[in-house]
Coordinates of C-alpha atoms in Angstrom, one line a residue:
X1 CA 55.5 -33.3 -48.4
X2 CA 56.5 -31.2 -51.4
X3 CA 59.7 -33.4 -51.8
X4 CA 57.6 -36.5 -52.2
X5 CA 56.0 -37.2 -55.6
X6 CA 55.0 -40.5 -57.1
X7 CA 56.7 -41.6 -60.4
X8 CA 54.6 -41.2 -63.5
X9 CA 52.9 -44.4 -64.6
X10 CA 54.6 -44.3 -68.1
X11 CA 58.1 -44.2 -66.6
X12 CA 59.9 -47.5 -66.1
X13 CA 62.2 -48.1 -63.2
X14 CA 65.2 -48.9 -65.4
X15 CA 65.0 -45.4 -66.7
X16 CA 66.1 -44.1 -63.3
X17 CA 69.7 -43.7 -62.8
X18 CA 71.3 -45.1 -59.6
X19 CA 71.3 -41.7 -58.2
X20 CA 67.7 -41.3 -58.9
X21 CA 66.8 -44.6 -57.3
X22 CA 68.6 -43.5 -54.2
X23 CA 66.6 -40.4 -54.2
X24 CA 63.4 -42.3 -54.7
X25 CA 64.2 -44.5 -51.7
X26 CA 65.0 -41.6 -49.6
X27 CA 61.8 -39.8 -50.6
X28 CA 59.8 -43.0 -50.0
X29 CA 61.3 -43.3 -46.5
X30 CA 60.5 -39.7 -46.0
X31 CA 56.9 -40.3 -47.1
X32 CA 56.5 -43.1 -44.6
X33 CA 57.7 -40.8 -41.9
X34 CA 55.3 -38.1 -43.0
X35 CA 52.4 -40.5 -43.0
X36 CA 53.2 -41.5 -39.4
X37 CA 53.5 -37.9 -38.4
X38 CA 50.3 -37.1 -40.2
X39 CA 48.5 -39.9 -38.2
X40 CA 50.0 -38.5 -35.0
X41 CA 48.8 -35.1 -36.0
X42 CA 45.3 -36.4 -36.5
X43 CA 45.3 -37.8 -33.0
X44 CA 46.6 -34.6 -31.6
X45 CA 44.1 -32.5 -33.5
X46 CA 41.3 -34.9 -32.4
X47 CA 42.3 -34.6 -28.8
X48 CA 42.7 -30.8 -29.1
X49 CA 39.2 -30.6 -30.7
X50 CA 37.7 -32.6 -27.9
X51 CA 39.3 -30.4 -25.4
X52 CA 38.2 -27.3 -27.3
X53 CA 34.6 -28.7 -27.4
X54 CA 34.6 -29.2 -23.6
X55 CA 36.0 -25.7 -23.1
X56 CA 33.5 -24.3 -25.6
X57 CA 30.7 -25.9 -23.7
X58 CA 31.9 -24.3 -20.4
X59 CA 32.3 -21.0 -22.1
X60 CA 28.9 -21.2 -23.7
X61 CA 27.3 -22.0 -20.4
X62 CA 29.1 -19.1 -18.8
X63 CA 27.9 -16.8 -21.6
X64 CA 24.3 -18.0 -21.4
X65 CA 24.4 -17.4 -17.7
X66 CA 25.7 -14.0 -18.3
X67 CA 22.7 -13.2 -20.6
X68 CA 20.9 -12.3 -17.4
X69 CA 23.6 -11.9 -14.8
X70 CA 23.3 -13.2 -11.3
X71 CA 21.0 -11.1 -9.2
X72 CA 22.3 -8.3 -7.1
X73 CA 20.5 -6.8 -4.0
X74 CA 19.0 -3.4 -4.5
X75 CA 16.9 -1.3 -2.0
X76 CA 14.8 1.8 -2.2
X77 CA 12.9 3.8 0.4
X78 CA 9.9 5.9 -0.7
X79 CA 7.2 7.9 1.0
X80 CA 3.6 7.9 0.0
X81 CA 0.3 9.6 0.9
X82 CA -2.5 7.0 1.2
X83 CA -6.2 7.6 1.8
X84 CA -8.0 5.4 4.2
X85 CA -11.6 5.1 5.4
X86 CA -12.3 6.8 8.8
X87 CA -8.9 8.5 9.2
X88 CA -8.4 10.2 5.8
X89 CA -5.0 10.5 4.1
X90 CA -2.0 9.2 6.0
X91 CA 1.7 9.1 5.3
X92 CA 3.1 5.6 4.5
X93 CA 6.8 4.7 4.3
X94 CA 7.7 1.8 2.0
X95 CA 11.1 0.1 1.8
X96 CA 11.5 -2.0 -1.4
X97 CA 14.1 -4.8 -1.5
X98 CA 14.8 -6.9 -4.5
X99 CA 17.5 -9.0 -6.2
X100 CA 17.8 -7.7 -9.8
X101 CA 20.4 -8.4 -12.5
X102 CA 23.1 -5.7 -13.2
X103 CA 23.3 -6.9 -16.8
X104 CA 21.0 -8.5 -19.4
X105 CA 21.6 -9.8 -22.9
X106 CA 19.8 -8.6 -26.0
X107 CA 17.0 -11.1 -26.9
X108 CA 17.4 -13.2 -23.7
X109 CA 14.5 -12.9 -21.2
X110 CA 15.5 -12.1 -17.7
X111 CA 14.2 -14.5 -15.1
X112 CA 11.7 -13.5 -12.5
X113 CA 13.3 -12.2 -9.3
X114 CA 11.9 -12.0 -5.8
X115 CA 10.9 -8.6 -4.5
X116 CA 9.6 -7.5 -1.1
X117 CA 8.2 -4.3 0.3
X118 CA 8.0 -3.4 4.0
X119 CA 5.4 -0.7 4.7
X120 CA 5.2 1.2 8.0
X121 CA 1.6 1.8 9.0
X122 CA 1.3 4.9 11.3
X123 CA -0.2 4.9 14.7
X124 CA -3.3 6.9 13.5
X125 CA -4.1 4.0 11.2
X126 CA -3.7 1.6 14.1
X127 CA -6.2 3.6 16.1
X128 CA -8.7 3.6 13.2
X129 CA -8.4 -0.2 12.7
X130 CA -8.9 -0.8 16.4
X131 CA -11.9 1.4 16.3
X132 CA -13.7 -1.0 14.0
X133 CA -12.6 -4.0 16.0
X134 CA -9.9 -5.2 13.4
X135 CA -7.4 -7.7 14.7
X136 CA -5.6 -8.6 11.5
X137 CA -5.1 -7.0 8.1
X138 CA -4.1 -8.6 4.7
X139 CA -4.4 -7.8 1.0
X140 CA -2.4 -7.0 -2.1
X141 CA -0.3 -4.2 -3.4
X142 CA 0.5 -3.2 -7.0
X143 CA 3.5 -1.0 -7.7
X144 CA 3.3 1.0 -11.0
X145 CA 6.8 1.1 -12.4
X146 CA 8.5 2.4 -15.6
X147 CA 11.2 0.6 -17.5
X148 CA 13.1 3.1 -19.7
X149 CA 15.1 1.1 -22.3
X150 CA 16.9 2.0 -25.6
X151 CA 14.0 0.7 -27.7
X152 CA 11.0 2.1 -25.6
X153 CA 9.7 3.3 -22.3
X154 CA 7.4 0.6 -20.9
X155 CA 4.9 0.7 -18.0
X156 CA 5.3 -2.4 -15.7
X157 CA 3.0 -3.4 -12.9
X158 CA 4.6 -5.5 -10.1
X159 CA 1.9 -7.3 -8.0
X160 CA 2.7 -8.4 -4.4
X161 CA 0.8 -10.1 -1.7
X162 CA 0.5 -8.6 1.8
X163 CA 0.7 -11.3 4.4
X164 CA -1.8 -11.5 7.2
X165 CA -0.5 -9.2 9.9
X166 CA -1.6 -8.8 13.5
X167 CA -2.7 -5.3 14.4
X168 CA -1.3 -4.0 17.7
X169 CA -3.3 -2.2 20.4
X170 CA -1.4 1.0 19.7
X171 CA 1.5 2.5 17.8
X172 CA 2.9 2.0 14.3
X173 CA 3.4 -1.4 12.8
X174 CA 4.9 -3.0 9.7
X175 CA 3.3 -5.1 7.0
X176 CA 5.3 -7.3 4.5
X177 CA 4.4 -7.7 0.9
X178 CA 6.2 -10.2 -1.3
X179 CA 6.1 -11.0 -5.0
X180 CA 8.1 -11.5 -8.2
X181 CA 9.3 -9.1 -10.8
X182 CA 8.1 -9.8 -14.4
X183 CA 10.5 -11.2 -17.0
X184 CA 11.9 -8.6 -19.3
X185 CA 13.3 -9.0 -22.8
X186 CA 15.4 -6.2 -24.4
X187 CA 15.9 -5.8 -28.2
X188 CA 18.6 -3.2 -28.2
X189 CA 21.9 -2.9 -26.3
X190 CA 22.3 0.0 -24.0
X191 CA 21.0 1.0 -20.5
X192 CA 17.7 0.3 -18.9
X193 CA 16.4 2.2 -15.9
X194 CA 13.6 1.0 -13.6
X195 CA 11.7 3.6 -11.7
X196 CA 9.0 2.9 -9.1
X197 CA 5.8 5.0 -9.2
X198 CA 2.5 5.1 -7.3
X199 CA 1.0 2.2 -5.4
X200 CA -2.5 0.7 -5.2
X201 CA -3.2 -1.1 -1.9
X202 CA -6.2 -3.4 -1.6
X203 CA -6.7 -4.2 2.1
X204 CA -9.0 -6.4 4.1
X205 CA -9.1 -5.9 7.9
X206 CA -10.6 -8.8 9.9
X207 CA -12.1 -9.3 13.3
X208 CA -10.8 -11.9 15.7
X209 CA -13.2 -14.5 14.3
X210 CA -12.0 -13.9 10.8
X211 CA -15.0 -11.9 9.6
X212 CA -14.7 -8.6 7.9
X213 CA -15.1 -5.3 9.7
X214 CA -17.4 -2.5 8.6
X215 CA -14.6 -1.3 6.4
X216 CA -14.9 -4.4 4.2
X217 CA -12.2 -4.7 1.5
X218 CA -11.1 -1.2 0.4
X219 CA -8.7 0.3 -2.1
X220 CA -6.2 2.9 -1.2
X221 CA -4.5 4.6 -4.2
X222 CA -1.2 5.9 -2.8
X223 CA 0.5 8.9 -4.4
X224 CA 4.2 9.1 -4.2
X225 CA 5.6 12.3 -2.5
X226 CA 7.2 14.6 -4.9
X227 CA 10.9 15.3 -5.2
X228 CA 12.1 11.7 -4.3
X229 CA 14.7 9.7 -6.2
X230 CA 12.6 6.7 -7.2
X231 CA 15.2 4.9 -9.3
X232 CA 15.3 1.3 -8.2
X233 CA 18.1 0.0 -10.5
X234 CA 20.0 0.4 -13.7
X235 CA 20.6 -2.6 -16.0
X236 CA 23.3 -2.7 -18.6
X237 CA 22.1 -4.5 -21.8
X238 CA 24.8 -6.2 -23.7
X239 CA 25.2 -8.1 -27.0
X240 CA 23.0 -7.9 -30.1
X241 CA 24.1 -8.4 -33.7
X242 CA 27.1 -10.3 -35.2
X243 CA 30.8 -9.4 -34.9
X244 CA 31.8 -6.1 -36.5
X245 CA 34.7 -5.7 -38.9
X246 CA 37.9 -4.6 -37.2
X247 CA 38.6 -0.9 -37.6
X248 CA 41.8 0.4 -39.1
X249 CA 44.3 1.3 -36.5
X250 CA 44.7 5.1 -36.2
X251 CA 47.9 6.8 -36.8
X252 CA 49.8 7.6 -33.6
X253 CA 49.5 11.3 -32.8
X254 CA 52.5 13.4 -32.2
X255 CA 53.3 13.9 -28.5
X256 CA 52.3 17.3 -27.2
X257 CA 54.7 19.6 -25.7
X258 CA 54.7 19.3 -21.8
X259 CA 52.9 22.1 -20.2
X260 CA 54.4 24.2 -17.4
X261 CA 53.3 22.9 -14.0
X262 CA 50.7 25.3 -12.4
X263 CA 51.3 26.7 -9.0
X264 CA 49.5 24.7 -6.2
X265 CA 46.4 26.4 -4.9
X266 CA 45.8 26.9 -1.3
X267 CA 43.5 24.2 0.2
X268 CA 40.0 25.4 1.0
X269 CA 38.7 25.2 4.5
X270 CA 36.4 22.2 5.0
X271 CA 32.7 23.1 5.3
X272 CA 30.8 22.2 8.3
X273 CA 28.6 19.1 7.8
X274 CA 24.9 20.0 7.7
X275 CA 22.7 18.5 10.3
X276 CA 20.4 15.7 9.0
X277 CA 16.8 16.8 8.8
X278 CA 14.3 15.0 11.0
X279 CA 11.7 12.9 9.3
X280 CA 8.3 14.6 9.3
X281 CA 5.7 13.2 11.7
X282 CA 2.5 11.8 10.4
X283 CA -0.2 14.5 10.2
X284 CA -3.3 14.2 12.2
X285 CA -6.7 13.9 10.5
X286 CA -8.3 17.3 9.8
X287 CA -9.8 19.0 12.9
X288 CA -7.7 16.7 15.1
X289 CA -10.3 14.0 14.9
X290 CA -12.7 12.2 12.6
X291 CA -16.1 13.5 11.8
X292 CA -19.1 11.2 11.8
X293 CA -22.7 11.9 10.8
X294 CA -25.7 9.7 11.5
X295 CA -29.4 9.8 10.9
X296 CA -31.4 8.9 14.0
X297 CA -34.7 7.0 14.3
X298 CA -36.3 5.4 17.3
X299 CA -38.7 6.0 20.1
X300 CA -39.1 6.9 23.8
X301 CA -41.4 5.3 26.3
X302 CA -43.0 7.8 28.8
X303 CA -43.7 5.7 31.9
X304 CA -46.3 8.0 33.5
X305 CA -48.3 8.2 30.3
X306 CA -47.7 4.6 29.4
X307 CA -47.2 5.9 25.9
X308 CA -44.5 5.6 23.2
X309 CA -43.3 8.7 21.3
X310 CA -41.5 8.4 17.9
X311 CA -38.1 10.0 17.6
X312 CA -36.2 11.2 14.6
X313 CA -33.2 13.4 13.9
X314 CA -29.5 13.2 13.6
X315 CA -26.2 13.5 15.3
X316 CA -22.9 14.9 14.0
X317 CA -19.8 13.9 16.1
X318 CA -16.1 14.4 16.1
X319 CA -14.0 11.4 17.4
X320 CA -10.5 11.7 18.7
X321 CA -8.8 8.5 17.6
X322 CA -6.0 8.7 20.2
X323 CA -8.5 8.7 23.2
X324 CA -11.7 7.4 21.8
X325 CA -13.5 10.4 23.1
X326 CA -16.0 12.3 21.0
X327 CA -18.3 15.3 21.1
X328 CA -21.3 15.9 19.0
X329 CA -24.4 17.9 18.2
X330 CA -27.7 16.1 18.6
X331 CA -30.8 17.2 16.8
X332 CA -34.2 15.7 17.7
X333 CA -37.2 16.7 15.5
X334 CA -40.5 17.9 17.0
X335 CA -42.8 15.0 17.6
X336 CA -46.2 14.2 19.1
X337 CA -47.2 12.2 22.2
X338 CA -50.6 10.6 22.5
X339 CA -52.0 8.8 25.5
X340 CA -55.2 8.0 27.5
X341 CA -55.5 9.3 31.0
X342 CA -57.3 7.0 33.4
X343 CA -57.8 4.7 30.5
X344 CA -60.4 6.9 28.8
X345 CA -59.3 10.6 28.5
X346 CA -57.4 11.1 25.2
X347 CA -54.5 13.4 25.7
X348 CA -52.3 14.8 22.9
X349 CA -49.2 16.9 23.2
X350 CA -46.6 18.5 21.0
X351 CA -43.1 17.7 22.1
X352 CA -39.9 19.6 21.3
X353 CA -36.3 19.0 22.4
X354 CA -33.6 21.6 23.2
X355 CA -30.0 20.4 23.5
X356 CA -28.4 22.3 26.4
X357 CA -24.9 20.9 25.8
X358 CA -23.0 19.0 23.3
X359 CA -23.3 15.2 23.4
X360 CA -20.2 13.6 24.9
X361 CA -19.0 10.0 25.1
X362 CA -16.5 7.4 24.2
X363 CA -15.9 4.7 21.7
X364 CA -13.6 2.1 23.1
X365 CA -13.2 -1.7 22.7
X366 CA -16.1 -1.7 20.3
X367 CA -18.6 -0.1 22.7
X368 CA -20.1 3.3 22.5
X369 CA -21.4 5.4 25.4
X370 CA -22.9 8.9 25.2
X371 CA -24.7 11.4 27.3
X372 CA -27.2 14.0 26.1
X373 CA -28.4 16.9 28.2
X374 CA -31.9 17.8 26.9
X375 CA -34.7 20.2 28.0
X376 CA -38.2 18.8 27.0
X377 CA -40.8 21.3 25.9
X378 CA -44.6 20.8 25.6
X379 CA -45.8 23.9 23.7
X380 CA -49.3 22.6 23.2
X381 CA -51.3 20.0 25.3
X382 CA -54.9 19.1 24.7
X383 CA -57.5 16.7 26.2
X384 CA -60.6 15.6 24.3
X385 CA -59.3 17.8 21.6
X386 CA -59.4 21.0 23.8
X387 CA -56.2 22.8 24.7
X388 CA -55.3 22.7 28.3
X389 CA -51.9 24.4 27.9
X390 CA -50.7 26.5 25.0
X391 CA -47.6 28.1 26.5
X392 CA -44.3 28.2 24.6
X393 CA -42.6 28.2 28.0
X394 CA -44.1 24.9 29.1
X395 CA -41.0 22.7 29.7
X396 CA -39.1 20.6 32.2
X397 CA -37.8 22.6 35.2
X398 CA -34.3 21.2 34.6
X399 CA -32.7 19.4 31.7
X400 CA -32.9 15.6 31.5
X401 CA -29.6 13.8 31.4
X402 CA -30.0 11.0 29.0
X403 CA -27.3 8.3 29.0
X404 CA -27.1 6.1 25.9
X405 CA -25.0 3.0 25.3
X406 CA -24.5 0.4 22.6
X407 CA -23.8 -3.3 22.9
X408 CA -20.4 -4.8 22.0
X409 CA -19.1 -4.5 18.5
X410 CA -20.4 -1.1 17.6
X411 CA -19.1 -0.2 14.2
X412 CA -18.8 3.6 13.6
X413 CA -19.0 3.0 9.8
X414 CA -22.2 1.0 10.0
X415 CA -23.8 2.7 13.0
X416 CA -25.9 0.7 15.5
X417 CA -28.4 0.8 18.2
X418 CA -28.2 2.9 21.4
X419 CA -30.5 2.7 24.4
X420 CA -30.9 4.2 27.9
X421 CA -33.1 5.2 30.8
X422 CA -33.8 8.7 32.0
X423 CA -35.8 10.9 34.3
X424 CA -38.2 13.7 33.3
X425 CA -38.1 16.6 35.8
X426 CA -41.3 18.5 36.9
X427 CA -42.8 20.9 34.4
X428 CA -42.9 24.6 34.7
X429 CA -44.5 27.5 32.7
X430 CA -47.5 25.4 31.5
X431 CA -50.2 27.8 32.7
X432 CA -53.0 27.3 35.2
X433 CA -53.0 23.5 34.8
X434 CA -49.2 23.2 35.2
X435 CA -49.3 20.8 38.1
X436 CA -52.0 18.6 36.4
X437 CA -50.0 18.4 33.2
X438 CA -46.7 17.8 35.1
X439 CA -48.2 15.0 37.1
X440 CA -48.6 12.9 34.0
X441 CA -45.2 13.5 32.6
X442 CA -42.6 13.8 35.3
X443 CA -40.8 10.9 36.9
X444 CA -38.0 8.2 36.4
X445 CA -38.1 5.0 34.5
X446 CA -38.5 6.5 31.0
X447 CA -36.6 4.7 28.3
X448 CA -35.2 5.5 24.9
X449 CA -33.9 3.4 22.0
X450 CA -32.6 4.8 18.8
X451 CA -30.8 3.4 15.7
X452 CA -28.0 5.3 14.1
X453 CA -27.3 5.0 10.4
X454 CA -24.5 6.8 8.5
X455 CA -25.6 9.9 6.6
X456 CA -25.4 9.5 2.9

């Protein structure tokens, strides 16, 4: 193109010499060729630009996708201590599985990713749930996590939903919780670490008909066992800022003199592999059972006297979850019995109760049965207001065995009603009128009904 220049406007063609005219024709021909080449070049450039645009679109798409790289599976197993009603604190194993990105781009939000947690519920918890008649359990879980990034350390809560799960008759079982990780946006390049912390479980056990048990909906703040590696994943944060100026190449360094080879050392003997430690077994509740305390209120009907006596007191029992057996201490407060002999003789007696043995019984399949062995004492008996017996030794000649039973669906958390029938043995130690007093007390067919309410 530099060889082609148009003649100046003020120059006539006759001023050119034949040689110059020939040069002009050659340059003109050359110019035509150049124009053709230029047009061809434009087409080539246009085609190349279109191809570059298409490639650029593909590359851009790839780069945008790389802003939050495709998810990679990660897994973490952690152990917690979780408090539960009835059974106290129990160990819970949780396995967390998630698909998380290995890289993220500065300023680009990561998508939400699926996460699931499988928790192993110990056999002790199964026993406690069966105790209250629970057939299924459901709820939510919140995992407190920490994201440590170049710009800040952020607390992040990951909510999950615990699917309705059938409760087996015995043994441990698993519950599945699912949810999504929140979206994260990083402002600085570097490395981000996600660590999992404590858990908050909100659980609702339900009976076969779908109604709640006496446990209702309860929270269980679970504390992570110390000394565990709770790192879930590490994310590399890339990008941020424009391109940097190229750095000046460094001068090549002089090669160092080769060092003398060292003598090979003798190989060390391989150490024996250590035996893997066995996982710890779940601990039993304190005292190898569960302690219950109830206030007691009710009455007893004395058949011979055709009279009803008010009862009050309390019972403290310890229940073995594995067997459903329990033992307890029953306390019955002193009371008063009033009646009319022959329909017109007013009789009044102080009544006291002495427990000869611990109360024993079972709580199985939602029904409670218990047996109390009790000596009945009548330290003061009067007729028409005049004492006819004032002996502290006036009592039944043998203890009364009093069986008690609940109906179906007894809830140890809410208490319930117990009833039974018992026999009063003959009296002894009641003074000169012992047989007279005994005649109106002893015999079968006496009934008792009491209501148990949990002690506050």
